[in-house]
Short mmCIF file of C-alpha atoms in Angstrom, two decimals:
data_model
loop_
_atom_site.label_atom_id
_atom_site.label_comp_id
_atom_site.label_asym_id
_atom_site.label_seq_id
_atom_site.Cartn_x
_atom_site.Cartn_y
_atom_site.Cartn_z
CA UNK T 122 1.11 147.89 -58.85
CA UNK T 123 4.32 146.55 -57.35
CA UNK T 124 5.04 142.84 -57.69
CA UNK T 125 7.65 141.21 -55.48
CA UNK T 126 8.64 137.75 -56.64
CA UNK T 127 9.39 135.26 -53.89
CA UNK T 128 10.61 131.70 -53.75
CA UNK T 129 7.60 129.35 -53.94
CA UNK T 130 8.72 126.68 -51.41
CA UNK T 131 8.82 129.33 -48.68
CA UNK T 132 5.24 130.29 -49.49
CA UNK T 133 3.64 126.86 -49.86
CA UNK T 134 1.65 127.28 -46.67
CA UNK T 135 0.06 130.60 -47.69
CA UNK T 136 -2.24 131.63 -50.55
CA UNK T 137 -0.41 133.22 -53.46
CA UNK T 138 -0.26 133.45 -57.23
CA UNK T 139 2.39 131.14 -58.63
CA UNK T 140 4.15 132.31 -61.79
CA UNK T 141 5.79 129.55 -63.80
CA UNK T 142 7.66 129.96 -67.10
CA UNK T 143 7.05 127.47 -69.88
CA UNK T 144 9.90 126.10 -71.99
CA UNK T 145 10.07 126.28 -75.80
CA UNK T 146 10.49 122.49 -75.58
CA UNK T 147 6.71 122.24 -75.25
CA UNK T 148 3.77 122.71 -77.61
CA UNK T 149 1.03 125.18 -76.71
CA UNK T 150 -2.26 126.76 -77.64
CA UNK T 151 -1.79 129.89 -79.74
CA UNK T 152 -4.92 131.44 -78.20
CA UNK T 153 -4.65 133.23 -74.85
CA UNK T 154 -6.19 131.31 -71.96
CA UNK T 155 -8.02 133.33 -69.33
CA UNK T 156 -9.75 131.52 -66.47
CA UNK T 157 -10.65 132.94 -63.08
CA UNK T 158 -8.09 130.76 -61.27
CA UNK T 159 -5.42 130.47 -63.97
CA UNK T 160 -4.14 132.21 -67.09
CA UNK T 161 -1.49 131.53 -69.72
CA UNK T 162 0.28 134.56 -71.12
CA UNK T 163 3.09 135.24 -73.56
CA UNK T 164 5.37 138.22 -74.01
CA UNK T 165 7.80 138.67 -76.90
CA UNK T 166 10.26 136.20 -75.42
CA UNK T 167 8.68 134.22 -72.58
CA UNK T 168 5.51 132.28 -71.92
CA UNK T 169 4.22 131.74 -68.41
CA UNK T 170 1.22 130.65 -66.39
CA UNK T 171 -0.22 132.51 -63.43
CA UNK T 172 -2.31 130.33 -61.12
CA UNK T 173 -4.06 131.29 -57.91
CA UNK T 174 -2.84 128.77 -55.36
CA UNK T 175 -4.74 128.15 -52.13
CA UNK T 176 -2.84 125.54 -50.10
CA UNK T 177 -4.72 122.35 -49.38
CA UNK T 178 -5.10 121.90 -45.65
CA UNK T 179 -5.60 118.15 -46.07
CA UNK T 180 -3.02 116.23 -44.05
CA UNK T 181 -0.72 113.95 -46.02
CA UNK T 182 1.13 111.40 -43.94
CA UNK T 183 4.10 110.96 -46.23
CA UNK T 184 7.24 112.79 -47.31
CA UNK T 185 8.00 113.85 -50.85
CA UNK T 186 10.36 116.18 -52.67
CA UNK T 187 8.40 115.88 -55.91
CA UNK T 188 5.52 118.28 -55.36
CA UNK T 189 6.90 121.22 -57.32
CA UNK T 190 3.72 121.79 -59.33
CA UNK T 191 0.88 123.17 -57.24
CA UNK T 192 -2.47 121.39 -57.48
CA UNK T 193 -3.99 124.23 -59.48
CA UNK T 194 -1.10 124.04 -61.95
CA UNK T 195 -1.61 120.32 -62.51
CA UNK T 196 -5.31 120.97 -63.13
CA UNK T 197 -4.58 123.86 -65.50
CA UNK T 198 -1.81 122.20 -67.53
CA UNK T 199 -3.69 118.91 -67.82
CA UNK T 200 -6.81 120.81 -68.94
CA UNK T 201 -4.70 122.29 -71.75
CA UNK T 202 -3.66 118.75 -72.71
CA UNK T 203 -7.19 117.34 -72.55
CA UNK T 204 -8.92 120.14 -74.46
CA UNK T 205 -8.48 118.09 -77.63
CA UNK T 206 -10.31 115.23 -79.27
CA UNK T 207 -8.93 111.94 -80.49
CA UNK T 208 -6.68 112.23 -83.55
CA UNK T 209 -6.41 116.00 -83.13
CA UNK T 210 -2.72 115.94 -82.23
CA UNK T 211 -1.25 117.02 -78.92
CA UNK T 212 -0.75 120.07 -76.76
CA UNK T 213 2.23 119.38 -74.52
CA UNK T 214 3.06 122.04 -71.90
CA UNK T 215 6.61 121.95 -70.61
CA UNK T 216 6.70 123.75 -67.24
CA UNK T 217 10.17 124.43 -65.89
CA UNK T 218 11.12 123.86 -62.26
CA UNK T 219 11.75 127.57 -61.63
CA UNK T 220 8.66 129.29 -60.25
CA UNK T 221 7.84 132.32 -58.14
CA UNK T 222 5.12 133.41 -55.75
CA UNK T 223 3.52 136.85 -55.71
CA UNK T 224 0.96 138.41 -53.40
CA UNK T 225 -1.86 139.54 -55.65
CA UNK T 226 -5.64 139.47 -55.09
CA UNK T 227 -6.87 141.10 -58.28
CA UNK T 228 -8.10 139.42 -61.48
CA UNK T 229 -5.43 137.31 -63.15
CA UNK T 230 -6.43 138.49 -66.62
CA UNK T 231 -5.75 142.14 -65.71
CA UNK T 232 -3.51 143.62 -68.41
CA UNK T 233 -1.40 145.63 -65.98
CA UNK T 234 -0.81 142.58 -63.76
CA UNK T 235 0.23 140.38 -66.69
CA UNK T 236 2.53 143.07 -68.09
CA UNK T 237 4.29 143.60 -64.77
CA UNK T 238 4.41 139.87 -64.00
CA UNK T 239 6.02 139.24 -67.38
CA UNK T 240 8.55 142.01 -66.80
CA UNK T 241 9.41 140.76 -63.31
CA UNK T 242 9.83 137.22 -64.61
CA UNK T 243 12.02 138.43 -67.47
CA UNK T 244 14.28 140.22 -65.00
CA UNK T 245 14.51 137.18 -62.75
CA UNK T 246 15.26 134.86 -65.66
CA UNK T 247 18.06 137.09 -66.92
CA UNK T 248 19.73 136.97 -63.51
CA UNK T 249 19.14 133.31 -62.74
CA UNK T 250 21.88 130.75 -62.36
CA UNK T 251 20.51 127.53 -63.80
CA UNK T 252 21.86 124.04 -64.31
CA UNK T 253 23.57 123.42 -67.63
CA UNK T 254 20.98 120.72 -68.33
CA UNK T 255 17.97 122.94 -67.50
CA UNK T 256 15.50 123.41 -70.36
CA UNK T 257 15.47 126.80 -72.08
CA UNK T 258 12.98 129.43 -70.97
CA UNK T 259 13.52 132.42 -73.24
CA UNK T 260 12.39 131.92 -76.81
CA UNK T 261 15.04 132.86 -79.34
CA UNK T 262 15.14 133.02 -83.11
CA UNK T 263 16.46 129.47 -83.19
CA UNK T 264 14.00 128.08 -80.63
CA UNK T 265 10.59 129.78 -80.89
CA UNK T 266 7.49 128.48 -79.16
CA UNK T 267 5.54 125.84 -81.06
CA UNK T 268 1.75 126.06 -81.29
CA UNK T 269 -1.04 123.64 -81.98
CA UNK T 270 -2.71 124.07 -85.36
CA UNK T 271 -6.33 123.94 -84.12
CA UNK T 272 -8.20 126.83 -82.47
CA UNK T 273 -8.78 126.48 -78.74
CA UNK T 274 -12.23 125.73 -77.33
CA UNK T 275 -11.99 127.76 -74.13
CA UNK T 276 -15.35 126.38 -72.99
CA UNK T 277 -14.06 122.82 -73.29
CA UNK T 278 -10.85 123.67 -71.46
CA UNK T 279 -12.75 125.46 -68.68
CA UNK T 280 -15.14 122.50 -68.29
CA UNK T 281 -12.24 120.07 -67.90
CA UNK T 282 -10.40 122.36 -65.49
CA UNK T 283 -13.45 122.67 -63.24
CA UNK T 284 -14.07 118.91 -63.43
CA UNK T 285 -10.68 118.01 -61.94
CA UNK T 286 -11.05 118.26 -58.18
CA UNK T 287 -8.12 119.64 -56.21
CA UNK T 288 -9.07 117.23 -53.43
CA UNK T 289 -8.86 114.09 -55.58
CA UNK T 290 -5.37 112.77 -54.83
CA UNK T 291 -5.77 109.82 -57.19
CA UNK T 292 -6.76 112.01 -60.13
CA UNK T 293 -3.96 114.46 -59.36
CA UNK T 294 -1.35 111.67 -59.23
CA UNK T 295 -2.51 110.27 -62.56
CA UNK T 296 -2.63 113.61 -64.34
CA UNK T 297 0.77 114.62 -63.02
CA UNK T 298 2.21 111.38 -64.43
CA UNK T 299 0.42 112.03 -67.74
CA UNK T 300 1.99 115.49 -67.98
CA UNK T 301 5.45 114.17 -67.16
CA UNK T 302 5.18 111.36 -69.74
CA UNK T 303 4.52 113.91 -72.49
CA UNK T 304 7.41 116.11 -71.31
CA UNK T 305 9.82 113.18 -71.37
CA UNK T 306 8.60 112.17 -74.82
CA UNK T 307 9.80 115.52 -76.19
CA UNK T 308 13.34 114.13 -75.89
CA UNK T 309 14.00 111.43 -78.45
CA UNK T 310 16.80 109.97 -76.36
CA UNK T 311 14.30 109.24 -73.56
CA UNK T 312 11.49 107.91 -75.72
CA UNK T 313 11.46 104.53 -73.97
CA UNK T 314 11.41 106.12 -70.51
CA UNK T 315 8.39 108.25 -71.44
CA UNK T 316 6.31 105.09 -71.21
CA UNK T 317 7.01 104.60 -67.50
CA UNK T 318 4.99 107.54 -66.13
CA UNK T 319 2.38 106.85 -68.82
CA UNK T 320 1.83 103.40 -67.32
CA UNK T 321 1.53 105.03 -63.88
CA UNK T 322 -1.16 107.30 -65.33
CA UNK T 323 -2.89 104.23 -66.82
CA UNK T 324 -2.83 102.42 -63.47
CA UNK T 325 -4.30 105.46 -61.70
CA UNK T 326 -6.98 105.65 -64.40
CA UNK T 327 -7.95 102.03 -63.74
CA UNK T 328 -8.32 102.82 -60.03
CA UNK T 329 -10.40 105.92 -60.81
CA UNK T 330 -12.80 103.89 -62.91
CA UNK T 331 -13.02 101.10 -60.32
CA UNK T 332 -13.81 103.73 -57.68
CA UNK T 333 -16.60 105.12 -59.85
CA UNK T 334 -18.04 101.65 -60.48
CA UNK T 335 -18.03 100.93 -56.75
CA UNK T 336 -19.99 104.15 -56.19
CA UNK T 337 -22.45 102.91 -58.80
CA UNK T 338 -23.06 99.68 -56.88
CA UNK T 339 -20.47 97.18 -58.17
CA UNK T 340 -18.63 96.01 -55.01
CA UNK T 341 -15.64 94.46 -56.81
CA UNK T 342 -15.25 95.72 -60.40
CA UNK T 343 -13.04 93.63 -62.67
CA UNK T 344 -10.82 94.80 -65.52
CA UNK T 345 -13.61 93.65 -67.85
CA UNK T 346 -16.07 95.89 -65.99
CA UNK T 347 -13.65 98.80 -66.26
CA UNK T 348 -13.31 98.39 -70.02
CA UNK T 349 -17.07 98.08 -70.39
CA UNK T 350 -17.41 101.40 -68.55
CA UNK T 351 -14.91 103.02 -70.93
CA UNK T 352 -16.99 101.85 -73.90
CA UNK T 353 -20.07 103.28 -72.17
CA UNK T 354 -18.35 106.67 -71.73
CA UNK T 355 -17.74 106.91 -75.47
CA UNK T 356 -21.02 105.27 -76.52
CA UNK T 357 -19.11 102.42 -78.19
CA UNK T 358 -20.01 98.80 -78.81
CA UNK T 359 -18.80 96.48 -76.08
CA UNK T 360 -15.61 94.58 -76.96
CA UNK T 361 -15.62 92.07 -74.11
CA UNK T 362 -11.93 92.87 -73.48
CA UNK T 363 -10.10 93.70 -70.29
CA UNK T 364 -9.13 97.27 -69.40
CA UNK T 365 -6.73 98.49 -72.12
CA UNK T 366 -6.03 94.84 -72.90
CA UNK T 367 -4.15 95.62 -76.10
CA UNK T 368 -1.47 97.38 -74.02
CA UNK T 369 -1.32 94.85 -71.17
CA UNK T 370 1.51 92.70 -72.52
CA UNK T 371 3.56 95.77 -73.46
CA UNK T 372 3.23 97.13 -69.93
CA UNK T 373 4.37 93.86 -68.36
CA UNK T 374 7.38 93.53 -70.68
CA UNK T 375 8.34 97.19 -70.21
CA UNK T 376 7.98 97.49 -66.45
CA UNK T 377 9.34 94.05 -65.50
CA UNK T 378 12.75 93.21 -67.08
CA UNK T 379 12.18 89.51 -66.33
CA UNK T 380 8.64 88.33 -66.90
CA UNK T 381 6.65 85.40 -68.21
CA UNK T 382 7.25 86.52 -71.79
CA UNK T 383 11.03 86.40 -71.41
CA UNK T 384 13.94 88.73 -70.70
CA UNK T 385 14.49 91.77 -72.91
CA UNK T 386 17.49 94.09 -73.04
CA UNK T 387 15.19 96.88 -74.17
CA UNK T 388 11.47 97.40 -73.90
CA UNK T 389 9.92 95.59 -76.91
CA UNK T 390 7.68 98.52 -77.86
CA UNK T 391 7.58 101.15 -80.58
CA UNK T 392 7.28 104.91 -80.70
CA UNK T 393 3.76 104.68 -82.07
CA UNK T 394 2.76 102.54 -79.06
CA UNK T 395 3.44 105.49 -76.77
CA UNK T 396 1.56 107.99 -78.91
CA UNK T 397 -1.44 105.70 -79.34
CA UNK T 398 -1.64 104.95 -75.63
CA UNK T 399 -1.09 108.58 -74.61
CA UNK T 400 -3.91 109.89 -76.79
CA UNK T 401 -6.32 107.18 -75.63
CA UNK T 402 -5.47 107.63 -71.94
CA UNK T 403 -5.84 111.39 -72.36
CA UNK T 404 -9.33 110.89 -73.81
CA UNK T 405 -10.48 108.64 -70.99
CA UNK T 406 -9.11 110.96 -68.30
CA UNK T 407 -11.12 113.83 -69.75
CA UNK T 408 -14.33 111.82 -69.95
CA UNK T 409 -14.03 110.25 -66.49
CA UNK T 410 -13.38 113.70 -64.98
CA UNK T 411 -16.46 115.14 -66.70
CA UNK T 412 -18.55 112.07 -65.81
CA UNK T 413 -17.51 112.29 -62.15
CA UNK T 414 -18.44 115.97 -62.07
CA UNK T 415 -21.89 115.25 -63.53
CA UNK T 416 -22.44 112.33 -61.15
CA UNK T 417 -21.43 114.46 -58.17
CA UNK T 418 -23.77 117.28 -59.22
CA UNK T 419 -26.61 114.78 -59.68
CA UNK T 420 -26.04 113.27 -56.23
CA UNK T 421 -26.05 116.70 -54.63
CA UNK T 422 -29.32 117.76 -56.31
CA UNK T 423 -32.22 117.85 -53.82
CA UNK T 424 -35.01 115.35 -54.52
#
């Protein structure tokens, strides 16, 4: 088996397997992850994902330079993040911007493929010229990979991965923002800025829930309806509050330097605010994805 690594942007229009190293800045599952469309693998010094990417033919009438992660990678990395329950800590993948495409049609979990992919990546990494500010890729004695303390439920991760549709642009935008918020939060100096993409993820989540409520017959769901739906997802008592109401004022004061509460030189929030919101948003994303998958399967079932 010969693997030729190519530059991903030149291959975005054709099916390929995208290999992407993970940085020791992140926090990962210790267990190997083997899905049909995506795997996570570690050698002695590097960790990487291999995801089978089939380009989406859907036309997008806009220009962006911020689509480095393929759709399947967003689904896979966010499934890693969401394969946890509330108060079970965090898994926080930290994908680097350097990635490579390979032509390969065999099973991704094949031992020979993973061994040669790891070797090819190692060789590329050793010869790469990277920015001085680029995150590390190779684990060293002083910067090993960090792992989550709980065992992985591969079934749970696979269920979440399959529930996130590659064709759902709204879900993909929200999950991408969720991933980026956790990556930024790994840097203490940027702790305030980690909230910004998290609020984007929250806004996308609100739209996802409103969309689901409209499908269920509510023509104009309110923020109260959205919060009631969240309580329903988790079989909780109804609070009568608006959607994530306890974080509403924080979002306004953080995102709008001048607002009805005043003018603040710095966002008037705390570190624990981010962690509390992140974990809760993560939980709701998982449940709305699974709910949407069940609802879609039910609608497609013949009478």
